[in-house]
Amino acid sequence: MSMPLHQVCLPPLRQTLGSLSTVLNMASTHFAEAGTDEAAFLQSRLAPDMFTFAQQIHAMTDHARRLVALLADLEMPEIATDETDIAGLRRRIAATLNFIEGVDTVAIDAGENRALAVSNRIGVLNMEGWEYTMRVGFPQFFFHATTAYNLIRHAGVDVGKRHFLGSVFAEKLTPHAKAP
């Protein structure tokens, strides 16, 4: 089955961005009850050479916007990285969702076979839109989303995989019948 690229690209971005926004809300509630300083949490990291929590959210949202912008042949809108609390990070996720929702799906689909030259710290990646989506865009996005989720869990917030997967459980799950 062949699917238009926007049908491959947009649903997982929406789902994961929405799930992380919900998990961030859970974290904010947990931190308020536990007396945890949100600003300090935003600077937490799993290892000394890794991005901070806030940087993980910045990278995740940047990769989502970059992917959609590249495919649609648009400039990626910049978002300031000056958040001091979880509410600010949730606004960043909302701005990212607003951007990707506003991009014409026909323009995204047109990027499937477009030759892309994407510069990064190491060099320039030369590949078509479909390959970039599957081999770079999605892996980058999910790497940072998963790391952010792991930092939240490591901080003691009671979240599990179902929270990471988010809306799919609300929309598609039929609970098993309980044994008598």
CSV table of N, CA and C in Angstrom, one decimal:
chain,number,residue,atom,x,y,z
A,1,MET,N,0.8,-1.2,0.0
A,1,MET,CA,0.0,0.0,0.0
A,1,MET,C,0.9,1.2,0.0
A,2,SER,N,0.6,2.1,-0.9
A,2,SER,CA,1.3,3.4,-1.0
A,2,SER,C,0.5,4.5,-0.3
A,3,MET,N,1.2,5.2,0.6
A,3,MET,CA,0.5,6.3,1.2
A,3,MET,C,1.1,7.6,0.9
A,4,PRO,N,0.3,8.7,0.8
A,4,PRO,CA,1.0,10.0,0.7
A,4,PRO,C,1.9,10.3,1.9
A,5,LEU,N,3.0,11.0,1.6
A,5,LEU,CA,4.0,11.3,2.7
A,5,LEU,C,3.4,12.0,3.9
A,6,HIS,N,2.4,12.9,3.7
A,6,HIS,CA,1.9,13.6,4.8
A,6,HIS,C,1.1,12.6,5.8
A,7,GLN,N,0.6,11.5,5.2
A,7,GLN,CA,-0.1,10.5,6.0
A,7,GLN,C,0.9,9.7,6.8
A,8,VAL,N,2.1,9.6,6.3
A,8,VAL,CA,3.1,8.8,7.0
A,8,VAL,C,3.8,9.8,8.1
A,9,CYS,N,3.9,11.0,7.7
A,9,CYS,CA,4.7,11.9,8.5
A,9,CYS,C,3.9,12.6,9.7
A,10,LEU,N,2.8,13.1,9.4
A,10,LEU,CA,2.1,14.0,10.4
A,10,LEU,C,1.5,13.2,11.6
A,11,PRO,N,0.9,12.0,11.4
A,11,PRO,CA,0.3,11.4,12.6
A,11,PRO,C,1.2,11.1,13.7
A,12,PRO,N,2.4,10.5,13.4
A,12,PRO,CA,3.3,10.2,14.5
A,12,PRO,C,3.9,11.5,15.2
A,13,LEU,N,4.1,12.6,14.4
A,13,LEU,CA,4.5,13.8,15.0
A,13,LEU,C,3.5,14.4,15.9
A,14,ARG,N,2.2,14.4,15.4
A,14,ARG,CA,1.1,14.9,16.3
A,14,ARG,C,1.0,14.1,17.5
A,15,GLN,N,1.0,12.8,17.4
A,15,GLN,CA,0.8,11.9,18.5
A,15,GLN,C,1.8,12.1,19.6
A,16,THR,N,3.1,12.1,19.2
A,16,THR,CA,4.2,12.2,20.1
A,16,THR,C,4.3,13.6,20.8
A,17,LEU,N,4.1,14.6,20.0
A,17,LEU,CA,4.1,16.0,20.5
A,17,LEU,C,2.9,16.2,21.5
A,18,GLY,N,1.7,15.6,21.2
A,18,GLY,CA,0.6,15.7,22.1
A,18,GLY,C,0.9,14.9,23.4
A,19,SER,N,1.4,13.7,23.2
A,19,SER,CA,1.7,12.9,24.4
A,19,SER,C,2.7,13.6,25.3
A,20,LEU,N,3.8,14.1,24.7
A,20,LEU,CA,4.8,14.8,25.6
A,20,LEU,C,4.2,16.0,26.3
A,21,SER,N,3.3,16.7,25.6
A,21,SER,CA,2.6,17.8,26.3
A,21,SER,C,1.8,17.4,27.5
A,22,THR,N,1.1,16.3,27.3
A,22,THR,CA,0.3,15.7,28.4
A,22,THR,C,1.3,15.2,29.5
A,23,VAL,N,2.3,14.6,29.2
A,23,VAL,CA,3.3,14.1,30.2
A,23,VAL,C,4.0,15.3,30.9
A,24,LEU,N,4.2,16.4,30.2
A,24,LEU,CA,4.8,17.6,30.8
A,24,LEU,C,3.8,18.1,31.8
A,25,ASN,N,2.5,18.1,31.5
A,25,ASN,CA,1.5,18.6,32.5
A,25,ASN,C,1.5,17.7,33.7
A,26,MET,N,1.6,16.4,33.5
A,26,MET,CA,1.7,15.4,34.7
A,26,MET,C,3.0,15.8,35.5
A,27,ALA,N,4.1,16.1,34.8
A,27,ALA,CA,5.3,16.4,35.5
A,27,ALA,C,5.1,17.6,36.3
A,28,SER,N,4.5,18.7,35.8
A,28,SER,CA,4.3,19.9,36.5
A,28,SER,C,3.5,19.7,37.7
A,29,THR,N,2.4,18.9,37.7
A,29,THR,CA,1.6,18.6,38.8
A,29,THR,C,2.4,17.8,39.9
A,30,HIS,N,3.2,16.9,39.4
A,30,HIS,CA,4.0,16.1,40.3
A,30,HIS,C,5.1,17.0,41.0
A,31,PHE,N,5.7,17.8,40.3
A,31,PHE,CA,6.7,18.7,40.8
A,31,PHE,C,6.1,19.7,41.8
A,32,ALA,N,5.0,20.2,41.6
A,32,ALA,CA,4.3,21.1,42.5
A,32,ALA,C,4.0,20.4,43.8
A,33,GLU,N,3.5,19.2,43.7
A,33,GLU,CA,3.2,18.4,44.9
A,33,GLU,C,4.4,18.0,45.7
A,34,ALA,N,5.5,17.7,45.0
A,34,ALA,CA,6.7,17.2,45.6
A,34,ALA,C,7.6,18.4,46.0
A,35,GLY,N,7.3,19.6,45.6
A,35,GLY,CA,8.1,20.7,45.9
A,35,GLY,C,9.4,20.8,45.1
A,36,THR,N,9.4,20.2,43.9
A,36,THR,CA,10.5,20.2,43.0
A,36,THR,C,10.6,21.5,42.2
A,37,ASP,N,11.8,22.1,42.1
A,37,ASP,CA,12.0,23.3,41.4
A,37,ASP,C,12.0,23.0,39.9
A,38,GLU,N,11.0,23.5,39.2
A,38,GLU,CA,10.9,23.2,37.7
A,38,GLU,C,12.1,23.7,36.9
A,39,ALA,N,12.5,24.9,37.3
A,39,ALA,CA,13.7,25.5,36.6
A,39,ALA,C,14.9,24.6,36.7
A,40,ALA,N,15.1,24.0,37.9
A,40,ALA,CA,16.2,23.1,38.1
A,40,ALA,C,16.0,21.8,37.3
A,41,PHE,N,14.8,21.3,37.2
A,41,PHE,CA,14.5,20.1,36.4
A,41,PHE,C,14.8,20.4,35.0
A,42,LEU,N,14.5,21.6,34.4
A,42,LEU,CA,14.8,21.9,33.1
A,42,LEU,C,16.2,21.8,32.7
A,43,GLN,N,17.1,21.9,33.7
A,43,GLN,CA,18.6,21.8,33.5
A,43,GLN,C,19.1,20.4,33.8
A,44,SER,N,18.2,19.4,34.1
A,44,SER,CA,18.7,18.0,34.4
A,44,SER,C,19.0,17.3,33.1
A,45,ARG,N,19.9,16.3,33.3
A,45,ARG,CA,20.3,15.5,32.1
A,45,ARG,C,20.7,14.1,32.6
A,46,LEU,N,20.7,13.2,31.7
A,46,LEU,CA,21.1,11.8,32.1
A,46,LEU,C,22.6,11.5,32.2
A,47,ALA,N,23.3,12.3,31.4
A,47,ALA,CA,24.8,12.2,31.5
A,47,ALA,C,25.4,13.5,31.2
A,48,PRO,N,26.6,13.7,31.7
A,48,PRO,CA,27.2,15.1,31.6
A,48,PRO,C,27.3,15.6,30.2
A,49,ASP,N,27.5,14.7,29.2
A,49,ASP,CA,27.6,15.2,27.8
A,49,ASP,C,26.3,15.2,27.0
A,50,MET,N,25.2,15.0,27.7
A,50,MET,CA,23.9,15.0,27.0
A,50,MET,C,23.2,16.4,27.1
A,51,PHE,N,22.3,16.6,26.2
A,51,PHE,CA,21.5,17.8,26.4
A,51,PHE,C,20.7,17.8,27.7
A,52,THR,N,20.4,19.0,28.2
A,52,THR,CA,19.5,19.2,29.3
A,52,THR,C,18.1,18.8,28.9
A,53,PHE,N,17.2,18.7,29.9
A,53,PHE,CA,15.8,18.4,29.6
A,53,PHE,C,15.2,19.4,28.6
A,54,ALA,N,15.4,20.7,28.9
A,54,ALA,CA,14.9,21.7,28.1
A,54,ALA,C,15.4,21.6,26.7
A,55,GLN,N,16.7,21.3,26.5
A,55,GLN,CA,17.3,21.2,25.2
A,55,GLN,C,16.7,20.0,24.5
A,56,GLN,N,16.4,18.9,25.2
A,56,GLN,CA,15.7,17.8,24.5
A,56,GLN,C,14.4,18.2,23.9
A,57,ILE,N,13.6,19.0,24.6
A,57,ILE,CA,12.4,19.5,24.1
A,57,ILE,C,12.6,20.4,22.9
A,58,HIS,N,13.6,21.3,23.0
A,58,HIS,CA,14.0,22.2,21.9
A,58,HIS,C,14.3,21.4,20.7
A,59,ALA,N,15.2,20.4,20.9
A,59,ALA,CA,15.6,19.5,19.7
A,59,ALA,C,14.4,18.8,19.1
A,60,MET,N,13.6,18.2,20.0
A,60,MET,CA,12.4,17.4,19.5
A,60,MET,C,11.5,18.3,18.6
A,61,THR,N,11.2,19.5,19.2
A,61,THR,CA,10.3,20.4,18.4
A,61,THR,C,11.0,21.0,17.2
A,62,ASP,N,12.3,21.2,17.3
A,62,ASP,CA,13.0,21.7,16.1
A,62,ASP,C,13.0,20.7,15.0
A,63,HIS,N,13.3,19.4,15.4
A,63,HIS,CA,13.3,18.3,14.3
A,63,HIS,C,11.9,18.2,13.7
A,64,ALA,N,10.8,18.3,14.5
A,64,ALA,CA,9.5,18.2,13.9
A,64,ALA,C,9.3,19.3,12.9
A,65,ARG,N,9.6,20.5,13.3
A,65,ARG,CA,9.3,21.7,12.4
A,65,ARG,C,10.3,21.6,11.2
A,66,ARG,N,11.5,21.2,11.4
A,66,ARG,CA,12.5,21.1,10.3
A,66,ARG,C,12.0,20.1,9.3
A,67,LEU,N,11.6,18.9,9.7
A,67,LEU,CA,11.2,17.8,8.8
A,67,LEU,C,10.0,18.3,7.9
A,68,VAL,N,9.0,18.9,8.5
A,68,VAL,CA,7.8,19.3,7.8
A,68,VAL,C,8.2,20.5,6.9
A,69,ALA,N,9.0,21.4,7.3
A,69,ALA,CA,9.4,22.5,6.5
A,69,ALA,C,10.3,22.1,5.3
A,70,LEU,N,11.2,21.2,5.5
A,70,LEU,CA,12.0,20.6,4.4
A,70,LEU,C,11.2,20.0,3.4
A,71,LEU,N,10.2,19.1,3.8
A,71,LEU,CA,9.4,18.4,2.9
A,71,LEU,C,8.5,19.4,2.1
A,72,ALA,N,8.0,20.4,2.7
A,72,ALA,CA,7.1,21.4,2.1
A,72,ALA,C,7.9,22.5,1.4
A,73,ASP,N,9.2,22.5,1.5
A,73,ASP,CA,10.0,23.5,0.9
A,73,ASP,C,9.7,24.9,1.4
A,74,LEU,N,9.7,24.9,2.8
A,74,LEU,CA,9.4,26.2,3.5
A,74,LEU,C,10.5,26.5,4.4
A,75,GLU,N,10.6,27.8,4.9
A,75,GLU,CA,11.5,28.1,5.9
A,75,GLU,C,11.0,27.6,7.2
A,76,MET,N,11.9,27.0,8.1
A,76,MET,CA,11.5,26.5,9.4
A,76,MET,C,11.3,27.7,10.3
A,77,PRO,N,10.1,27.9,10.9
A,77,PRO,CA,10.0,29.0,11.8
A,77,PRO,C,10.8,28.8,13.1
A,78,GLU,N,11.5,29.8,13.5
A,78,GLU,CA,12.3,29.7,14.8
A,78,GLU,C,11.4,30.0,16.0
A,79,ILE,N,11.7,29.4,17.1
A,79,ILE,CA,11.0,29.6,18.3
A,79,ILE,C,12.1,29.9,19.4
A,80,ALA,N,11.9,30.9,20.1
A,80,ALA,CA,12.9,31.3,21.2
A,80,ALA,C,13.1,30.1,22.1
A,81,THR,N,14.3,30.0,22.7
A,81,THR,CA,14.6,28.9,23.6
A,81,THR,C,14.9,29.5,25.0
A,82,ASP,N,13.9,30.3,25.4
A,82,ASP,CA,14.1,31.0,26.7
A,82,ASP,C,13.1,30.6,27.8
A,83,GLU,N,12.6,29.4,27.7
A,83,GLU,CA,11.6,28.9,28.6
A,83,GLU,C,12.2,28.7,30.0
A,84,THR,N,11.5,29.0,31.0
A,84,THR,CA,12.0,28.9,32.4
A,84,THR,C,11.1,27.9,33.2
A,85,ASP,N,10.1,27.4,32.6
A,85,ASP,CA,9.2,26.4,33.3
A,85,ASP,C,8.6,25.5,32.3
A,86,ILE,N,7.9,24.5,32.8
A,86,ILE,CA,7.2,23.5,31.9
A,86,ILE,C,6.1,24.1,31.1
A,87,ALA,N,5.4,25.1,31.6
A,87,ALA,CA,4.4,25.8,30.8
A,87,ALA,C,5.0,26.4,29.6
A,88,GLY,N,6.2,26.9,29.7
A,88,GLY,CA,6.8,27.5,28.5
A,88,GLY,C,7.2,26.4,27.5
A,89,LEU,N,7.6,25.2,27.9
A,89,LEU,CA,7.9,24.1,27.0
A,89,LEU,C,6.6,23.6,26.4
A,90,ARG,N,5.5,23.6,27.1
A,90,ARG,CA,4.2,23.2,26.5
A,90,ARG,C,3.8,24.2,25.5
A,91,ARG,N,4.0,25.5,25.7
A,91,ARG,CA,3.7,26.5,24.6
A,91,ARG,C,4.6,26.2,23.4
A,92,ARG,N,5.8,25.8,23.6
A,92,ARG,CA,6.7,25.5,22.5
A,92,ARG,C,6.2,24.4,21.7
A,93,ILE,N,5.7,23.3,22.3
A,93,ILE,CA,5.1,22.2,21.7
A,93,ILE,C,3.8,22.6,20.9
A,94,ALA,N,3.0,23.4,21.6
A,94,ALA,CA,1.8,23.9,20.9
A,94,ALA,C,2.1,24.7,19.7
A,95,ALA,N,3.1,25.5,19.7
A,95,ALA,CA,3.5,26.3,18.5
A,95,ALA,C,4.0,25.4,17.4
A,96,THR,N,4.7,24.3,17.8
A,96,THR,CA,5.2,23.4,16.8
A,96,THR,C,4.0,22.7,16.1
A,97,LEU,N,3.1,22.2,17.0
A,97,LEU,CA,1.8,21.6,16.4
A,97,LEU,C,1.1,22.6,15.5
A,98,ASN,N,1.0,23.8,15.9
A,98,ASN,CA,0.3,24.8,15.1
A,98,ASN,C,1.0,25.0,13.7
A,99,PHE,N,2.3,25.0,13.7
A,99,PHE,CA,3.0,25.1,12.5
A,99,PHE,C,2.7,23.9,11.6
A,100,ILE,N,3.0,22.7,12.1
A,100,ILE,CA,2.8,21.5,11.2
A,100,ILE,C,1.4,21.3,10.8
A,101,GLU,N,0.4,21.7,11.6
A,101,GLU,CA,-1.0,21.7,11.2
A,101,GLU,C,-1.3,22.6,10.1
A,102,GLY,N,-0.6,23.7,10.0
A,102,GLY,CA,-0.9,24.8,9.0
A,102,GLY,C,-0.2,24.6,7.7
A,103,VAL,N,0.7,23.6,7.6
A,103,VAL,CA,1.4,23.3,6.3
A,103,VAL,C,0.5,22.5,5.4
A,104,ASP,N,0.4,22.9,4.1
A,104,ASP,CA,-0.4,22.3,3.1
A,104,ASP,C,0.1,20.9,2.9
A,105,THR,N,-0.8,19.9,3.0
A,105,THR,CA,-0.4,18.5,2.8
A,105,THR,C,0.1,18.2,1.4
A,106,VAL,N,-0.4,18.9,0.4
A,106,VAL,CA,0.1,18.7,-0.9
A,106,VAL,C,1.5,19.1,-1.0
A,107,ALA,N,1.9,20.2,-0.3
A,107,ALA,CA,3.3,20.6,-0.3
A,107,ALA,C,4.2,19.6,0.3
A,108,ILE,N,3.7,19.0,1.4
A,108,ILE,CA,4.5,17.9,2.1
A,108,ILE,C,4.7,16.7,1.2
A,109,ASP,N,3.6,16.3,0.5
A,109,ASP,CA,3.7,15.2,-0.4
A,109,ASP,C,4.6,15.5,-1.6
A,110,ALA,N,4.7,16.7,-2.0
A,110,ALA,CA,5.6,17.1,-3.1
A,110,ALA,C,7.1,16.9,-2.7
A,111,GLY,N,7.4,16.8,-1.4
A,111,GLY,CA,8.8,16.7,-1.0
A,111,GLY,C,9.3,15.3,-1.0
A,112,GLU,N,8.4,14.3,-1.3
A,112,GLU,CA,8.8,12.9,-1.2
A,112,GLU,C,10.0,12.6,-2.0
A,113,ASN,N,10.1,13.0,-3.2
A,113,ASN,CA,11.2,12.7,-4.1
A,113,ASN,C,12.1,13.9,-4.3
A,114,ARG,N,11.9,15.0,-3.6
A,114,ARG,CA,12.7,16.2,-3.8
A,114,ARG,C,14.1,15.9,-3.2
A,115,ALA,N,15.1,16.4,-3.9
A,115,ALA,CA,16.5,16.2,-3.4
A,115,ALA,C,16.7,17.3,-2.4
A,116,LEU,N,17.2,16.8,-1.2
A,116,LEU,CA,17.4,17.7,-0.1
A,116,LEU,C,18.9,17.7,0.2
A,117,ALA,N,19.4,18.8,0.6
A,117,ALA,CA,20.8,19.0,1.1
A,117,ALA,C,20.7,19.6,2.4
A,118,VAL,N,20.8,18.8,3.5
A,118,VAL,CA,20.6,19.3,4.8
A,118,VAL,C,21.9,19.3,5.6
A,119,SER,N,22.2,20.6,6.0
A,119,SER,CA,23.5,20.8,6.7
A,119,SER,C,23.3,20.5,8.2
A,120,ASN,N,24.3,19.9,8.7
A,120,ASN,CA,24.4,19.6,10.2
A,120,ASN,C,25.8,19.9,10.6
A,121,ARG,N,26.1,19.6,11.9
A,121,ARG,CA,27.4,19.9,12.5
A,121,ARG,C,28.6,19.1,11.8
A,122,ILE,N,28.3,18.0,11.2
A,122,ILE,CA,29.3,17.1,10.6
A,122,ILE,C,29.5,17.4,9.1
A,123,GLY,N,28.4,17.8,8.4
A,123,GLY,CA,28.5,18.0,7.0
A,123,GLY,C,27.1,18.2,6.4
A,124,VAL,N,27.0,17.8,5.2
A,124,VAL,CA,25.7,18.0,4.5
A,124,VAL,C,25.1,16.6,4.1
A,125,LEU,N,23.9,16.3,4.5
A,125,LEU,CA,23.2,15.1,4.1
A,125,LEU,C,22.5,15.4,2.8
A,126,ASN,N,22.8,14.5,1.8
A,126,ASN,CA,22.1,14.6,0.5
A,126,ASN,C,21.2,13.4,0.3
A,127,MET,N,19.9,13.6,0.3
A,127,MET,CA,19.0,12.5,0.1
A,127,MET,C,17.6,13.1,-0.3
A,128,GLU,N,16.8,12.2,-0.8
A,128,GLU,CA,15.4,12.6,-1.1
A,128,GLU,C,14.6,12.7,0.2
A,129,GLY,N,13.5,13.4,0.0
A,129,GLY,CA,12.6,13.7,1.2
A,129,GLY,C,12.1,12.4,1.9
A,130,TRP,N,11.7,11.4,1.2
A,130,TRP,CA,11.3,10.2,1.8
A,130,TRP,C,12.4,9.5,2.7
A,131,GLU,N,13.6,9.4,2.1
A,131,GLU,CA,14.7,8.8,2.8
A,131,GLU,C,15.0,9.7,4.0
A,132,TYR,N,15.1,11.0,3.9
A,132,TYR,CA,15.4,11.9,5.0
A,132,TYR,C,14.4,11.7,6.1
A,133,THR,N,13.1,11.6,5.8
A,133,THR,CA,12.0,11.4,6.8
A,133,THR,C,12.3,10.1,7.6
A,134,MET,N,12.5,9.0,6.9
A,134,MET,CA,12.6,7.7,7.5
A,134,MET,C,14.0,7.5,8.2
A,135,ARG,N,15.1,8.0,7.7
A,135,ARG,CA,16.4,7.7,8.2
A,135,ARG,C,17.0,8.8,9.1
A,136,VAL,N,16.5,10.0,9.0
A,136,VAL,CA,17.0,11.1,9.8
A,136,VAL,C,15.9,11.8,10.6
A,137,GLY,N,14.9,12.3,9.9
A,137,GLY,CA,13.9,13.1,10.6
A,137,GLY,C,13.2,12.4,11.7
A,138,PHE,N,12.7,11.2,11.5
A,138,PHE,CA,12.0,10.5,12.5
A,138,PHE,C,13.0,10.0,13.6
A,139,PRO,N,14.1,9.4,13.2
A,139,PRO,CA,15.0,9.0,14.3
A,139,PRO,C,15.5,10.2,15.2
A,140,GLN,N,15.8,11.3,14.6
A,140,GLN,CA,16.2,12.5,15.4
A,140,GLN,C,15.0,12.9,16.4
A,141,PHE,N,13.8,13.0,15.8
A,141,PHE,CA,12.7,13.4,16.6
A,141,PHE,C,12.4,12.5,17.8
A,142,PHE,N,12.4,11.2,17.5
A,142,PHE,CA,12.0,10.2,18.5
A,142,PHE,C,13.2,10.0,19.5
A,143,PHE,N,14.4,10.2,19.1
A,143,PHE,CA,15.5,10.1,20.1
A,143,PHE,C,15.3,11.2,21.2
A,144,HIS,N,15.1,12.4,20.8
A,144,HIS,CA,14.9,13.5,21.8
A,144,HIS,C,13.6,13.4,22.5
A,145,ALA,N,12.5,12.9,21.9
A,145,ALA,CA,11.3,12.7,22.6
A,145,ALA,C,11.4,11.6,23.7
A,146,THR,N,12.1,10.5,23.3
A,146,THR,CA,12.3,9.4,24.3
A,146,THR,C,13.2,9.9,25.4
A,147,THR,N,14.2,10.6,25.1
A,147,THR,CA,15.2,11.1,26.2
A,147,THR,C,14.4,12.0,27.1
A,148,ALA,N,13.6,12.9,26.6
A,148,ALA,CA,12.8,13.8,27.5
A,148,ALA,C,11.9,13.0,28.4
A,149,TYR,N,11.2,12.0,27.8
A,149,TYR,CA,10.3,11.2,28.5
A,149,TYR,C,11.1,10.4,29.6
A,150,ASN,N,12.3,9.9,29.3
A,150,ASN,CA,13.1,9.2,30.3
A,150,ASN,C,13.5,10.1,31.4
A,151,LEU,N,13.8,11.3,31.1
A,151,LEU,CA,14.2,12.3,32.2
A,151,LEU,C,13.0,12.6,33.1
A,152,ILE,N,11.8,12.7,32.6
A,152,ILE,CA,10.6,12.9,33.4
A,152,ILE,C,10.4,11.7,34.3
A,153,ARG,N,10.5,10.5,33.7
A,153,ARG,CA,10.3,9.3,34.5
A,153,ARG,C,11.4,9.2,35.6
A,154,HIS,N,12.7,9.5,35.2
A,154,HIS,CA,13.8,9.4,36.2
A,154,HIS,C,13.6,10.4,37.3
A,155,ALA,N,12.8,11.5,37.1
A,155,ALA,CA,12.6,12.5,38.1
A,155,ALA,C,11.4,12.1,39.1
A,156,GLY,N,10.9,10.9,38.8
A,156,GLY,CA,9.9,10.3,39.8
A,156,GLY,C,8.4,10.5,39.3
A,157,VAL,N,8.2,11.0,38.1
A,157,VAL,CA,6.8,11.2,37.7
A,157,VAL,C,6.3,9.8,37.2
A,158,ASP,N,5.1,9.4,37.7
A,158,ASP,CA,4.6,8.1,37.5
A,158,ASP,C,4.0,8.0,36.0
A,159,VAL,N,4.9,7.8,35.1
A,159,VAL,CA,4.5,7.6,33.7
A,159,VAL,C,5.0,6.3,33.2
A,160,GLY,N,4.3,5.8,32.2
A,160,GLY,CA,4.7,4.6,31.5
A,160,GLY,C,4.6,4.7,30.0
A,161,LYS,N,4.9,3.6,29.4
A,161,LYS,CA,4.9,3.6,27.9
A,161,LYS,C,3.5,4.1,27.3
A,162,ARG,N,2.4,3.7,28.0
A,162,ARG,CA,1.1,4.1,27.5
A,162,ARG,C,1.0,5.7,27.5
A,163,HIS,N,1.7,6.3,28.4
A,163,HIS,CA,1.7,7.8,28.4
A,163,HIS,C,2.5,8.3,27.2
A,164,PHE,N,3.6,7.7,26.9
A,164,PHE,CA,4.4,8.1,25.7
A,164,PHE,C,3.6,7.9,24.4
A,165,LEU,N,2.9,6.7,24.3
A,165,LEU,CA,2.1,6.4,23.1
A,165,LEU,C,0.9,7.3,23.1
A,166,GLY,N,0.3,7.7,24.2
A,166,GLY,CA,-0.7,8.7,24.3
A,166,GLY,C,-2.0,8.4,23.6
A,167,SER,N,-2.4,9.2,22.6
A,167,SER,CA,-3.7,9.2,22.0
A,167,SER,C,-4.1,7.8,21.4
A,168,VAL,N,-3.1,7.0,21.0
A,168,VAL,CA,-3.5,5.7,20.4
A,168,VAL,C,-4.2,4.9,21.4
A,169,PHE,N,-3.8,5.0,22.7
A,169,PHE,CA,-4.5,4.2,23.7
A,169,PHE,C,-5.9,4.7,24.0
A,170,ALA,N,-6.1,6.0,23.9
A,170,ALA,CA,-7.5,6.5,24.1
A,170,ALA,C,-8.4,6.2,22.9
A,171,GLU,N,-7.8,6.2,21.7
A,171,GLU,CA,-8.6,6.0,20.5
A,171,GLU,C,-8.8,4.6,20.1
A,172,LYS,N,-7.8,3.7,20.3
A,172,LYS,CA,-7.8,2.4,19.7
A,172,LYS,C,-7.8,1.2,20.6
A,173,LEU,N,-7.7,1.4,21.9
A,173,LEU,CA,-7.6,0.3,22.9
A,173,LEU,C,-8.9,-0.2,23.3
A,174,THR,N,-9.1,-1.5,23.2
A,174,THR,CA,-10.2,-2.2,23.8
A,174,THR,C,-9.7,-3.0,25.0
A,175,PRO,N,-10.0,-2.6,26.2
A,175,PRO,CA,-9.5,-3.3,27.4
A,175,PRO,C,-9.9,-4.8,27.4
A,176,HIS,N,-9.0,-5.6,27.9
A,176,HIS,CA,-9.3,-7.0,28.1
A,176,HIS,C,-10.4,-7.2,29.1
A,177,ALA,N,-11.3,-8.1,28.9
A,177,ALA,CA,-12.3,-8.4,29.9
A,177,ALA,C,-11.7,-8.9,31.2
A,178,LYS,N,-12.2,-8.5,32.3
A,178,LYS,CA,-11.6,-8.9,33.6
A,178,LYS,C,-12.2,-10.3,33.9
A,179,ALA,N,-11.3,-11.1,34.5
A,179,ALA,CA,-11.8,-12.5,34.8
A,179,ALA,C,-12.7,-12.4,36.1
A,180,PRO,N,-13.7,-13.2,36.1
A,180,PRO,CA,-14.6,-13.2,37.3
A,180,PRO,C,-14.0,-13.5,38.6
